[in-house]
Amino acid sequence: MNQLISLSGIRRTYQMGGETLHALDGIDLSIQQNDYVAVIGSSGSGKSTLMNIIGCLDTPSEGHYRLADEDVSEMTGQQLAAVRNRRIGFIFQSFNLLPRVDALHNVMQPLVYQRVSYRQRKARAQELLERVGLSGRMGHQPNELSGGQRQRVAIARALVTAPSILLADEPTGNLDSSTTADILNLFDELHREGQTIIMVTHEPDIARRCHRQVRLKDGQIIEDSRSAMTTGKEEH
Ligand SMILES: Nc1ncnc2c1ncn2[C@@H]1O[C@H](COP(=O)(O)OP(=O)(O)O)[C@@H](O)[C@H]1O
Ligand SMILES: [Mg+2]
């Protein structure tokens, strides 16, 4: 399988008063195309910090990050923004949709930064909203949608640029159990279609459903295992 992500010696420190806080303390991690990874660990273990670095929202204090043959750790803010727009789809617990903007225009928004006509943006956004089962809700604003529907809009928006990686930081954290099941089924389908997915979760059963589990503690990886079902097939 093709390697997509390679992190080596990644550290992220924060200066707090006189103290140095090590949010990530020497992370080495490789992720292949079509990997389906759960990032787990207790609160404060560094999960979101790791996701933000992988998603090019933040840069490491030390170490190297290669994303599909580009050394992302050496890039300027503007270069990073371009990589983020081209390669990353990010989904958050709180959806992060634009308020007072309908589903269609929320999903079209990432394409504004690409050289695509309004017509093409609209067609592509409609295609993705259909893909996530929201063809009947394109004209609804976020406050006119349920939590599960909002997260589907967010997933469509994340996928509209055909990103190399789908990153989800506790995507079902604000959803009830039946809506959670729907959203997880959608992730499973996207994975089967070839999408690379990295998901932060607190739920052991959600983590098991992913094919690989990476556990953080105090900014370090203390466990990296694959679900029994997929071992062998995905090993290389
Ligand atoms: N912007 C920040 N400033 C200072 N400390 C931070 C900041 N973001 C995260 N941290 C600290 O880094 C550690 C890891 O945080 P985080 O990655 O959010 O953990 P998790 O997502 O696993 O709960 C925590 O101790 C947190 O308090
Ligand atoms: Mg977090």
Short mmCIF file of C-alpha atoms in Angstrom, two decimals, residues 57-151:
data_model
loop_
_atom_site.label_atom_id
_atom_site.label_comp_id
_atom_site.label_asym_id
_atom_site.label_seq_id
_atom_site.Cartn_x
_atom_site.Cartn_y
_atom_site.Cartn_z
CA LEU A 57 -4.02 23.52 10.83
CA ASP A 58 -0.98 23.61 13.09
CA THR A 59 2.73 22.99 12.65
CA PRO A 60 5.07 20.96 14.86
CA SER A 61 7.68 22.61 17.09
CA GLU A 62 10.10 19.85 16.03
CA GLY A 63 10.17 16.90 13.66
CA HIS A 64 9.17 16.14 10.09
CA TYR A 65 5.85 15.61 8.44
CA ARG A 66 5.66 14.24 4.92
CA LEU A 67 2.27 14.20 3.28
CA ALA A 68 2.13 12.44 -0.09
CA ASP A 69 5.79 13.25 -0.89
CA GLU A 70 5.72 16.85 0.25
CA ASP A 71 7.61 17.98 3.33
CA VAL A 72 4.80 19.85 5.02
CA SER A 73 6.86 20.75 8.09
CA GLU A 74 8.98 23.13 5.98
CA MET A 75 6.07 25.05 4.48
CA THR A 76 4.94 28.64 4.97
CA GLY A 77 1.41 29.44 6.14
CA GLN A 78 0.24 30.12 2.60
CA GLN A 79 1.68 26.87 1.22
CA LEU A 80 0.09 24.98 4.11
CA ALA A 81 -3.29 26.52 3.38
CA ALA A 82 -3.02 25.31 -0.20
CA VAL A 83 -2.11 21.78 0.88
CA ARG A 84 -4.95 21.80 3.39
CA ASN A 85 -7.46 22.84 0.76
CA ARG A 86 -6.22 20.26 -1.75
CA ARG A 87 -5.58 17.26 0.48
CA ILE A 88 -7.48 17.52 3.76
CA GLY A 89 -11.13 17.15 4.68
CA PHE A 90 -11.72 18.00 8.35
CA ILE A 91 -14.82 17.14 10.38
CA PHE A 92 -15.34 18.46 13.90
CA GLN A 93 -17.54 17.48 16.82
CA SER A 94 -19.29 20.86 16.64
CA PHE A 95 -19.83 20.68 12.82
CA ASN A 96 -18.30 24.18 12.25
CA LEU A 97 -20.74 25.07 9.47
CA LEU A 98 -21.28 28.66 8.35
CA PRO A 99 -24.47 29.94 10.00
CA ARG A 100 -27.13 31.65 7.83
CA VAL A 101 -25.72 29.87 4.78
CA ASP A 102 -27.65 26.97 3.31
CA ALA A 103 -26.31 23.41 3.04
CA LEU A 104 -25.52 23.79 -0.65
CA HIS A 105 -23.40 26.90 -0.16
CA ASN A 106 -21.69 25.47 2.92
CA VAL A 107 -20.57 22.51 0.79
CA MET A 108 -19.56 24.71 -2.16
CA GLN A 109 -17.38 26.92 0.03
CA PRO A 110 -14.06 24.97 -0.06
CA LEU A 111 -14.16 25.06 -3.86
CA VAL A 112 -14.01 28.87 -3.84
CA TYR A 113 -10.24 28.52 -3.39
CA GLN A 114 -9.94 26.28 -6.44
CA ARG A 115 -10.26 27.36 -10.04
CA VAL A 116 -13.74 26.01 -10.54
CA SER A 117 -16.73 27.90 -11.99
CA TYR A 118 -19.82 28.60 -9.89
CA ARG A 119 -21.74 26.12 -11.99
CA GLN A 120 -19.21 23.36 -11.45
CA ARG A 121 -19.01 24.14 -7.73
CA LYS A 122 -22.74 23.88 -7.45
CA ALA A 123 -22.92 20.61 -9.39
CA ARG A 124 -20.13 19.08 -7.32
CA ALA A 125 -21.74 20.19 -4.02
CA GLN A 126 -25.10 18.76 -5.11
CA GLU A 127 -23.40 15.47 -5.95
CA LEU A 128 -21.85 15.28 -2.47
CA LEU A 129 -25.06 16.24 -0.67
CA GLU A 130 -26.81 13.44 -2.57
CA ARG A 131 -23.96 11.11 -1.59
CA VAL A 132 -24.60 11.78 2.12
CA GLY A 133 -28.37 11.44 1.72
CA LEU A 134 -29.32 15.12 1.91
CA SER A 135 -30.61 15.87 -1.58
CA GLY A 136 -33.86 17.12 -0.04
CA ARG A 137 -32.17 19.56 2.35
CA MET A 138 -29.88 21.62 0.13
CA GLY A 139 -31.66 24.91 0.80
CA HIS A 140 -31.74 24.49 4.58
CA GLN A 141 -29.53 26.51 6.89
CA PRO A 142 -27.71 24.72 9.73
CA ASN A 143 -30.29 25.84 12.34
CA GLU A 144 -33.00 24.20 10.21
CA LEU A 145 -31.25 20.82 10.32
CA SER A 146 -30.87 18.12 12.98
CA GLY A 147 -27.45 17.33 14.47
CA GLY A 148 -27.05 14.27 12.27
CA GLN A 149 -28.01 16.25 9.17
CA ARG A 150 -25.55 19.02 10.10
CA GLN A 151 -22.79 16.48 10.42
#
